[in-house]
Structures are given as C-alpha cells and as structure tokens.
Tab-separated table of N, CA and C in Angstrom:
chain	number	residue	atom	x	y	z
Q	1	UNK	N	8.071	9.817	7.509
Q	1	UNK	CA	7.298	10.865	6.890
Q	1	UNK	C	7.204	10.595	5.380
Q	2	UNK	N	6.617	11.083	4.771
Q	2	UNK	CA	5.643	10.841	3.721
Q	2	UNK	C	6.541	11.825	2.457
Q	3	UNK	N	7.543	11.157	1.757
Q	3	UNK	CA	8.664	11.537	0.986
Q	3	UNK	C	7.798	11.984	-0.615
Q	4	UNK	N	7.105	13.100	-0.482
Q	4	UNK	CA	6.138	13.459	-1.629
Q	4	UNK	C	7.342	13.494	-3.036
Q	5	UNK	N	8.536	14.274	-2.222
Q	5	UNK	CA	9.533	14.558	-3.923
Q	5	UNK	C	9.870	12.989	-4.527
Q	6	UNK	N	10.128	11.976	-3.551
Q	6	UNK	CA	10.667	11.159	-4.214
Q	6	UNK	C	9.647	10.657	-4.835
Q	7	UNK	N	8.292	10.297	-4.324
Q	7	UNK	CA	6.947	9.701	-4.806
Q	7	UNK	C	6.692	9.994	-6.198
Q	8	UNK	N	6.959	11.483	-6.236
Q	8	UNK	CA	6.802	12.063	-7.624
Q	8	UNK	C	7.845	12.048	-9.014
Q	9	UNK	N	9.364	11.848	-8.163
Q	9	UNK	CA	9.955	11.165	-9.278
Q	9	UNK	C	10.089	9.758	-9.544
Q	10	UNK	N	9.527	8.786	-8.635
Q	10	UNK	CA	9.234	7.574	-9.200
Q	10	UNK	C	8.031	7.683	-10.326
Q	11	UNK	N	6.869	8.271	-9.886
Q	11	UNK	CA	5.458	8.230	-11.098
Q	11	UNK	C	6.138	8.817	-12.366
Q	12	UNK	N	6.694	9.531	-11.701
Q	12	UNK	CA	7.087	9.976	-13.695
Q	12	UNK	C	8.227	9.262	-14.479
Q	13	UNK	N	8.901	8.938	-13.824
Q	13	UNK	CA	10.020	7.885	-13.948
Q	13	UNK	C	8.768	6.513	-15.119
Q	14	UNK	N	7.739	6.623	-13.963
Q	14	UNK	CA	7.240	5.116	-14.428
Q	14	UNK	C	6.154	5.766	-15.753
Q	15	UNK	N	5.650	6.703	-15.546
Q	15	UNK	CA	4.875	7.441	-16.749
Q	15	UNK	C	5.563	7.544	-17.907
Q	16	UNK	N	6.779	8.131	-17.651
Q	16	UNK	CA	7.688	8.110	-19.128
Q	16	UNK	C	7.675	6.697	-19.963
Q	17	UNK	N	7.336	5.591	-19.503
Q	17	UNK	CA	7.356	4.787	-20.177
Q	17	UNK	C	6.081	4.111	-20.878
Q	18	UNK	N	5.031	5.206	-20.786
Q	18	UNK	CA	3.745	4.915	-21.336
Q	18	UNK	C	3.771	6.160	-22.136
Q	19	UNK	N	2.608	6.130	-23.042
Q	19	UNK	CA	2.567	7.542	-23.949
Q	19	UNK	C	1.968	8.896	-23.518
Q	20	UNK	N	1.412	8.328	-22.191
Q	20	UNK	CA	0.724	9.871	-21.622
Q	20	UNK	C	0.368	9.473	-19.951
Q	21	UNK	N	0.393	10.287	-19.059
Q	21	UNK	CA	-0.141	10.036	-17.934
Q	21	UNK	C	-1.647	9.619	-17.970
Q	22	UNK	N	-2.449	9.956	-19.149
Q	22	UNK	CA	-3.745	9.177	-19.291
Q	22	UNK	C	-3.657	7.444	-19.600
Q	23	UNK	N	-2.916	7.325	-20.522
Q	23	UNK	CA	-2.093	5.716	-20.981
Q	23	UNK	C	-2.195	5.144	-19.439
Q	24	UNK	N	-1.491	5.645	-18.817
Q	24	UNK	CA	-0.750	5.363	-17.460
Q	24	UNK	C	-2.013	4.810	-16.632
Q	25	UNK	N	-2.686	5.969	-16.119
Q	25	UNK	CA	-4.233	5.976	-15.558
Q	25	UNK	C	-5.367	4.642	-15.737
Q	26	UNK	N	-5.122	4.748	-16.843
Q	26	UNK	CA	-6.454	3.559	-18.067
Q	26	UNK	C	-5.498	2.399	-17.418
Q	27	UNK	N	-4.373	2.479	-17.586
Q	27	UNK	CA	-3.495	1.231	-17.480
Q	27	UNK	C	-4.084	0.612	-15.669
Q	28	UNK	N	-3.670	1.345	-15.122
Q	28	UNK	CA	-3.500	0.908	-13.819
Q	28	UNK	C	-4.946	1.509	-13.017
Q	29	UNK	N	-6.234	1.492	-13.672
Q	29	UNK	CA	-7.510	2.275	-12.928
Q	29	UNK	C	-7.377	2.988	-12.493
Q	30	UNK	N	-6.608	3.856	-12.296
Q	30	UNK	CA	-6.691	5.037	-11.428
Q	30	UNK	C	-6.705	6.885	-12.049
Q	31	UNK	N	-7.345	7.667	-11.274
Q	31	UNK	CA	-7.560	8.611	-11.818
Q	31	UNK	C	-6.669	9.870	-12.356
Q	32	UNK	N	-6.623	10.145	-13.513
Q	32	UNK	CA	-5.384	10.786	-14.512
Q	32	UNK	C	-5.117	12.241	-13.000
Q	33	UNK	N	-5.938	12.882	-12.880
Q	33	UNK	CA	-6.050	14.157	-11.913
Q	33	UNK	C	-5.464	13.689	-10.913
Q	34	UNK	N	-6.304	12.949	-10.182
Q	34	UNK	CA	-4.994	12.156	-9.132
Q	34	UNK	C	-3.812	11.872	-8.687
Q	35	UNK	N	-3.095	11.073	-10.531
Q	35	UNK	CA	-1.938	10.874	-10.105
Q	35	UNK	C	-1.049	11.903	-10.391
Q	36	UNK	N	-2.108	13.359	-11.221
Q	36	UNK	CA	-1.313	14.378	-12.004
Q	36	UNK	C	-0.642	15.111	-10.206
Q	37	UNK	N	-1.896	15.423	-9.479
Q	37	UNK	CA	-1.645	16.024	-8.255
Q	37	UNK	C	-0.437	15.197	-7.158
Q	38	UNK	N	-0.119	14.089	-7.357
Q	38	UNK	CA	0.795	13.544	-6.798
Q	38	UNK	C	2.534	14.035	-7.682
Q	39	UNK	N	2.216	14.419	-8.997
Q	39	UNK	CA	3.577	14.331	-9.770
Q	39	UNK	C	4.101	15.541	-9.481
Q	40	UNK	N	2.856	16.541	-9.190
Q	40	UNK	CA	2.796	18.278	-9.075
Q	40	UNK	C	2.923	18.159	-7.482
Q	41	UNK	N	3.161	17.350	-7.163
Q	41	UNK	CA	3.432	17.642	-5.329
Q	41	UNK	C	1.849	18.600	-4.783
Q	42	UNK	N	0.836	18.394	-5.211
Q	42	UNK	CA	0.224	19.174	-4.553
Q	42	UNK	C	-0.847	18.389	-3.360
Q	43	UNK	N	-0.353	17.349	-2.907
Q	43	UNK	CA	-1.276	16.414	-2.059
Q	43	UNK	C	-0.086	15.535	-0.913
Q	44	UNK	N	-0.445	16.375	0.606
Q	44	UNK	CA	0.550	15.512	1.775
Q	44	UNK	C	0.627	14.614	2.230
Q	45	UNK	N	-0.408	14.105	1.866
Q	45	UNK	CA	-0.955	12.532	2.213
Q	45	UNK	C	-0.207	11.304	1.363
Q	46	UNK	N	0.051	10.639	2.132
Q	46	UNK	CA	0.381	9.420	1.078
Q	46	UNK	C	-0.818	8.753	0.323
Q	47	UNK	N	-0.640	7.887	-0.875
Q	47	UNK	CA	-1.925	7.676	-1.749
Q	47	UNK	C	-2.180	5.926	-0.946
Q	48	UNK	N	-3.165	5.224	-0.528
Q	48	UNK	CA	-3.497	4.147	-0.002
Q	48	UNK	C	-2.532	2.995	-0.411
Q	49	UNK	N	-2.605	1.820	0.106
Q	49	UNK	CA	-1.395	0.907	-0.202
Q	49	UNK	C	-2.070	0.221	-1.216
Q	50	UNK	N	-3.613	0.140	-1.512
Q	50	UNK	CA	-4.373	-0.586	-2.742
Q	50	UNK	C	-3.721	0.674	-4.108
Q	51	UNK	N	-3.728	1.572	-3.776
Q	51	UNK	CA	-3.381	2.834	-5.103
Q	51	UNK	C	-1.576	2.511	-5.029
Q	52	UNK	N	-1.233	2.349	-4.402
Q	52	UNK	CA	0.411	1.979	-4.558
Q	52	UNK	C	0.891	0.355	-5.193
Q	53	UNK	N	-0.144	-0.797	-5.110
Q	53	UNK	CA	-0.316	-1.754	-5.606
Q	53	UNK	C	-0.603	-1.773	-6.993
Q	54	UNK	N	-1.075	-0.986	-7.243
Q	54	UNK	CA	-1.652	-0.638	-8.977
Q	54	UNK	C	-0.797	0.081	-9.397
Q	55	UNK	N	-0.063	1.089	-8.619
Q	55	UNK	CA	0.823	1.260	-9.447
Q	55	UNK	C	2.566	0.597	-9.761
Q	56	UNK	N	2.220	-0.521	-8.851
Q	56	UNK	CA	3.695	-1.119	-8.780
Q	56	UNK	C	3.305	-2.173	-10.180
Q	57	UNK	N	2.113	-3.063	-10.467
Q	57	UNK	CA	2.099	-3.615	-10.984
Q	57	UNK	C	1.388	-3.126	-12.492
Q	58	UNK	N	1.702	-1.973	-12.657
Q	58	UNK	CA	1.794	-1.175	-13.479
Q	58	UNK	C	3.194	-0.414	-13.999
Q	59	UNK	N	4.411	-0.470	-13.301
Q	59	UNK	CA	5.011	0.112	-13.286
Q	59	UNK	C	6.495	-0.679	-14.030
Q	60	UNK	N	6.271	-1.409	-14.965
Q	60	UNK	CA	7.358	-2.403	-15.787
Q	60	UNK	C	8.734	-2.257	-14.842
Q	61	UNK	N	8.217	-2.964	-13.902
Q	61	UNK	CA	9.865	-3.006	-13.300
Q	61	UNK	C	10.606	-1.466	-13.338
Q	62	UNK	N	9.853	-0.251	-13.012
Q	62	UNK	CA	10.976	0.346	-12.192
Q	62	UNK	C	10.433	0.749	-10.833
Q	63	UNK	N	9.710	-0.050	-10.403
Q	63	UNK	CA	9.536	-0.076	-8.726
Q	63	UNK	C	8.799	-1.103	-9.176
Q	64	UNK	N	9.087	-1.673	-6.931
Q	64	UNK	CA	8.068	-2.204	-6.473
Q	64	UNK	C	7.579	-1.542	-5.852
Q	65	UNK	N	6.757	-2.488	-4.783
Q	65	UNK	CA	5.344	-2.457	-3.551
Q	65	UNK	C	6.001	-2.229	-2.555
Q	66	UNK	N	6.810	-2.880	-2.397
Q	66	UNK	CA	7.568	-2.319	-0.745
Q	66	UNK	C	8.646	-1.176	-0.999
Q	67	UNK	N	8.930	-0.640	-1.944
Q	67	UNK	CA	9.253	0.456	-1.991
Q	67	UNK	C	8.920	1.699	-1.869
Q	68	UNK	N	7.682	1.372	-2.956
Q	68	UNK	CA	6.476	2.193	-2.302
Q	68	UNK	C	6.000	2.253	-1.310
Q	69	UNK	N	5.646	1.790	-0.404
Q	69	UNK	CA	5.385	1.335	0.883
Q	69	UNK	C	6.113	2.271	1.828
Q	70	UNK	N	7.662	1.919	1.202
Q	70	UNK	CA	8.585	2.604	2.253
Q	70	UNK	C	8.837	3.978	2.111
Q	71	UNK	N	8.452	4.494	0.651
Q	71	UNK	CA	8.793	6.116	0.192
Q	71	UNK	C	7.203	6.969	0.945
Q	72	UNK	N	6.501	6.207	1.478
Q	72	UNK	CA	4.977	6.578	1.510
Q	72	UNK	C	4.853	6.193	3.440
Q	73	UNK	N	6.143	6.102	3.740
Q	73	UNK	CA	5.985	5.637	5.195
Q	73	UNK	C	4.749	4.846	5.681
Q	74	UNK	N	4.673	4.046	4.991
Q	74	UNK	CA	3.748	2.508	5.589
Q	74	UNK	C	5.209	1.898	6.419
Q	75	UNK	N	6.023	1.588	5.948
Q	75	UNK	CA	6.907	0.868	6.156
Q	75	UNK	C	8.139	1.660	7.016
Q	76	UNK	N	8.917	1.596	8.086
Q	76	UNK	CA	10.096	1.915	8.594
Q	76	UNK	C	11.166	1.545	7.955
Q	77	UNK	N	12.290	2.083	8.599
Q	77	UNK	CA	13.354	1.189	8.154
Q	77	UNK	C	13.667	-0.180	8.327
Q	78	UNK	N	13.369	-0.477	9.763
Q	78	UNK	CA	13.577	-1.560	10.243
Q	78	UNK	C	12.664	-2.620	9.397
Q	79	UNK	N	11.445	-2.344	9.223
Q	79	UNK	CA	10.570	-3.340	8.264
Q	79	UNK	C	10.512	-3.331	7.591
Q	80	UNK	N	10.987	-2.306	6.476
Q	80	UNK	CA	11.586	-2.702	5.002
Q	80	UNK	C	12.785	-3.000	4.489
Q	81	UNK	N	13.721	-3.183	5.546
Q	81	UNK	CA	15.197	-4.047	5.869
Q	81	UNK	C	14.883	-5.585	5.756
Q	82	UNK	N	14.270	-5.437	6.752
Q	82	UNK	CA	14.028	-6.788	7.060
Q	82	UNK	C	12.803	-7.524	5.820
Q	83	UNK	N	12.119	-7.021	5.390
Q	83	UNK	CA	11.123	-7.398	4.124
Q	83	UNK	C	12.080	-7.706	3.073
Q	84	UNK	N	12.844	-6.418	2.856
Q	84	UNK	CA	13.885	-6.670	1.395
Q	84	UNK	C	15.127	-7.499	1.725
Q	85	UNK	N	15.739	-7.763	3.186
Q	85	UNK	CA	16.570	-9.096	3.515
Q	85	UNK	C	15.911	-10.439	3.355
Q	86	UNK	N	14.691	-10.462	3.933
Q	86	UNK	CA	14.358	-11.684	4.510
Q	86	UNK	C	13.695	-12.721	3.043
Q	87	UNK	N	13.159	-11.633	1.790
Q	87	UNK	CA	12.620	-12.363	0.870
Q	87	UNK	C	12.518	-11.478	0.051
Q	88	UNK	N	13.541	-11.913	-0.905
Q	88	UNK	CA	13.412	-11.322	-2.416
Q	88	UNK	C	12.700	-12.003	-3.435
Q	89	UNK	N	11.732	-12.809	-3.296
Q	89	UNK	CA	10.650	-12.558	-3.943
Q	89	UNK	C	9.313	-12.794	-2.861
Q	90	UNK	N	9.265	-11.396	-3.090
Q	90	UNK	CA	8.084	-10.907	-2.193
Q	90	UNK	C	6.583	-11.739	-2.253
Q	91	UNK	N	5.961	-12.524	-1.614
Q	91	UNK	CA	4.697	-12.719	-1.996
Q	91	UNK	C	3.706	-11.748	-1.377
Q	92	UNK	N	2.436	-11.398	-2.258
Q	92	UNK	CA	1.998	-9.717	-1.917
Q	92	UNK	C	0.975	-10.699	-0.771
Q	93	UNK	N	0.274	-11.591	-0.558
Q	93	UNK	CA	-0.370	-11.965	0.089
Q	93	UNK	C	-0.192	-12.129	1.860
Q	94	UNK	N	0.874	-12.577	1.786
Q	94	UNK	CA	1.705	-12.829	2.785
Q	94	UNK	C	2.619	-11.237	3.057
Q	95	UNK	N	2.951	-10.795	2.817
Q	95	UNK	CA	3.365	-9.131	2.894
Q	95	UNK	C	2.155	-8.414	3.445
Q	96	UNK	N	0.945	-8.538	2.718
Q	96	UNK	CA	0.081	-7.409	3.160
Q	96	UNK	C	-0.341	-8.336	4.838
Q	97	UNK	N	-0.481	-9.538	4.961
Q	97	UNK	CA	-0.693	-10.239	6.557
Q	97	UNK	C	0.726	-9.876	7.050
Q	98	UNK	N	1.433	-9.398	6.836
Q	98	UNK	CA	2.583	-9.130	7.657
Q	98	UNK	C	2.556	-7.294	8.006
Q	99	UNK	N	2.432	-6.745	6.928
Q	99	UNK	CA	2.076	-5.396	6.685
Q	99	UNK	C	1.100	-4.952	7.880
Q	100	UNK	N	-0.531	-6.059	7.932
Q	100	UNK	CA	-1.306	-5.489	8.966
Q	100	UNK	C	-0.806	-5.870	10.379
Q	101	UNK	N	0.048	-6.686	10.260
Q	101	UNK	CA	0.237	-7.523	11.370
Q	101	UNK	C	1.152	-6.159	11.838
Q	102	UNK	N	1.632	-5.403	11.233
Q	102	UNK	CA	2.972	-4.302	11.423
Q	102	UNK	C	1.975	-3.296	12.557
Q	103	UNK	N	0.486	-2.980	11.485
Q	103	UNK	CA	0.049	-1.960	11.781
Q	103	UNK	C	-0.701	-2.254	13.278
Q	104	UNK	N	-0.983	-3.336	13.187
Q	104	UNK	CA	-1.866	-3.545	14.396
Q	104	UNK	C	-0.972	-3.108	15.360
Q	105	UNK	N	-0.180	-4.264	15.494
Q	105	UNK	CA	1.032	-3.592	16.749
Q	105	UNK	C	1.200	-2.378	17.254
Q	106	UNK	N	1.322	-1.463	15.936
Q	106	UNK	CA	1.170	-0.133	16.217
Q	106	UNK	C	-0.125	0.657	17.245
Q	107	UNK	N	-1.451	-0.074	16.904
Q	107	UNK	CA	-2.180	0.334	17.540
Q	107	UNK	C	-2.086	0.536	19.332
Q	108	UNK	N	-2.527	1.365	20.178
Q	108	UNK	CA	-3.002	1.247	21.111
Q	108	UNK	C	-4.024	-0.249	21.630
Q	109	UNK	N	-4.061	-0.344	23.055
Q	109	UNK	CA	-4.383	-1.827	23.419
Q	109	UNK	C	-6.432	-1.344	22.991
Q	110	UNK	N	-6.808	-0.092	23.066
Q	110	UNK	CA	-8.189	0.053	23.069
Q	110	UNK	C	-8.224	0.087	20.970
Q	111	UNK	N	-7.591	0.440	20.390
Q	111	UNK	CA	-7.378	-0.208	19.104
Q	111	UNK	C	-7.660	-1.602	18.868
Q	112	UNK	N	-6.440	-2.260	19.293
Q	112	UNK	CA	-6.482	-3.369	19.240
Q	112	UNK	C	-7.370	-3.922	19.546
Q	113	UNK	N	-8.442	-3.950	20.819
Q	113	UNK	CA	-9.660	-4.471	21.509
Q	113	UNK	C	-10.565	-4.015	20.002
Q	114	UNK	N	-11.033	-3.043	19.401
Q	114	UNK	CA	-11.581	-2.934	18.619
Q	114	UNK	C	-11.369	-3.420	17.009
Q	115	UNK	N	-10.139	-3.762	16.692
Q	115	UNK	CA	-9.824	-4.949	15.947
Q	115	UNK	C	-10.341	-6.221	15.872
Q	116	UNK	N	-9.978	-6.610	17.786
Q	116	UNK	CA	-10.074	-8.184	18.284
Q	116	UNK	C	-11.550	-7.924	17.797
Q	117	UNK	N	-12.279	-7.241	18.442
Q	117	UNK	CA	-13.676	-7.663	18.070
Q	117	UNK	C	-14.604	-7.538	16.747
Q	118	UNK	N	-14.029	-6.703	16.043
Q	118	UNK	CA	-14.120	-6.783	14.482
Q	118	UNK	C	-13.890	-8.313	13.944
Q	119	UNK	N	-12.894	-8.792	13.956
Q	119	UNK	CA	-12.412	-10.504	14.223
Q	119	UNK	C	-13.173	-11.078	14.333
Q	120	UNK	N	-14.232	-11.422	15.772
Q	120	UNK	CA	-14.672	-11.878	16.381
Q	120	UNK	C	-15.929	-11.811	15.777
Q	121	UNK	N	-16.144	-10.842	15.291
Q	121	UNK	CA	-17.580	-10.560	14.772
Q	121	UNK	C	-17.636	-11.431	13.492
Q	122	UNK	N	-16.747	-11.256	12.569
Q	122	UNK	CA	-16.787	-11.964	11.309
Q	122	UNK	C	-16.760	-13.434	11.535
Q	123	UNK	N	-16.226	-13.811	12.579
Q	123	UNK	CA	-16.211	-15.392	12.771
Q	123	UNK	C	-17.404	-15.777	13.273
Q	124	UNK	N	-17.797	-14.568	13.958
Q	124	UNK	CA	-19.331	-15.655	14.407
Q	124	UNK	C	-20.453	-15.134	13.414
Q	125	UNK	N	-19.925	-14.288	12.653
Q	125	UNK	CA	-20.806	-14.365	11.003
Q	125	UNK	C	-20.702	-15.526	10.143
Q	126	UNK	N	-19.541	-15.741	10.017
Q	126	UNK	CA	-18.953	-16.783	9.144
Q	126	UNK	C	-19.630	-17.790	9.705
Q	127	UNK	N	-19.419	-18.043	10.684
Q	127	UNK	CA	-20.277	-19.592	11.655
Q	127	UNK	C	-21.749	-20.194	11.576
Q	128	UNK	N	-22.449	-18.556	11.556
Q	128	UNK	CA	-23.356	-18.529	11.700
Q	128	UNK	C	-24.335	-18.441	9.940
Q	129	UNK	N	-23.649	-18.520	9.323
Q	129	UNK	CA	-23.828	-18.769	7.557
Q	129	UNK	C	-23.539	-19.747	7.414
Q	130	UNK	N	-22.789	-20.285	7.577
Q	130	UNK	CA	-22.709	-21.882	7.808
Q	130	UNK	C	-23.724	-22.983	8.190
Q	131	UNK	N	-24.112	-22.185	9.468
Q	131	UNK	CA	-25.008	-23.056	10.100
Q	131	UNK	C	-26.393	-22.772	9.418
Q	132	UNK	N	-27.193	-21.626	8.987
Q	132	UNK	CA	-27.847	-21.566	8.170
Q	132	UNK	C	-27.724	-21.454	7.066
C-alpha cells in the first residue's frame, strides 16, 4: 500500500535542501501544486515511477529510485530485497526492464496476451519501416 506519510517526509526532507518547493519544482520539471499536494497528504495515489525518477535524481542523495518505488508500492518486499541485495549500483535501464518484467507477471494471462500483442505490433512496425 501506498505509504503517503512516509512519501511526504522524504519530499520535504529533500525540499529542505533547496530554497523553496518552487526551487525544487523548476529543478526537477515538475509541478510546485503537485508536489505541494503530495507533502500535505492530500492525494492516495502514488505519483508515476517517471515523477519518482525526477525526483530521485533531484534529490542530492537523500533518496533513491528504488526506494521510492518501494515507499509508493511499485515494488514488494521481496523485490526490493532482492534489487537492494543483488546490486548496489543500480543501473536505471536495466531496473526499469526488470521493474516491467515485475509488472507483467503480475498481469492476468488476457493482460499479458494484450501486451504480447502490443510487442508484436511494434515489431512488425519496426520491420516494416525498414523495409520501406
């Protein structure tokens, strides 16, 4: 589940170290109201894993991405055990193909069929740009 108190004392944790939650915003593209409603707990949703990316690499080392990840339940225990055992230095490229690779699984097999063929479609796009 989707740990809004802790979410909100990491952003400010990481805001305190800029001169304003606008500083913060400009810094990392994202919208000042936005991240104000995340600090004020007033939003149940977790914020996307592209909006948790901006703010990790925004965030001078006092979080990462898979932390975030894991305070925002993308991540279980078991797969952010095993993420923060298996490689401490994270590559984000290879994380996020592991990340979808997490989610797919998750899906149902009529999911998945609609994945596979999403797939399928781009390759015989790709092929087919090629060939013309």
């Amino acid at each position: 589940m989707f740990n809004k108190n802790k979410f909100a004392e990491i952003l400010k944790e990481v805001i305190s170290q800029y001169d304003s939650i606008s500083n913060f915003a400009e810094k990392s593209s994202l919208d000042r109201t936005y991240i104000s409603k995340y600090i004020n707990k007033k939003l149940d949703h977790p914020p996307s894993p592209d909006v948790l990316k901006k703010i990790s690499n925004n965030s001078n080392n006092i979080t990462n991405y898979l932390n975030l990840m894991y305070v925002c339940d993308y991540l279980n225990d078991n797969d952010y055990g095993y993420l923060i055992n298996s490689n401490s230095n994270i590559n984000y490229s290879n994380f996020e193909h592991h990340f979808l690779f997490i989610q797919y699984n998750k899906l149902n097999k009529t999911g998945q069929k609609k994945v596979n063929d999403y797939i399928n479609d781009l390759i015989d796009t790709n092929k087919y740009n090629k060939e013309n």
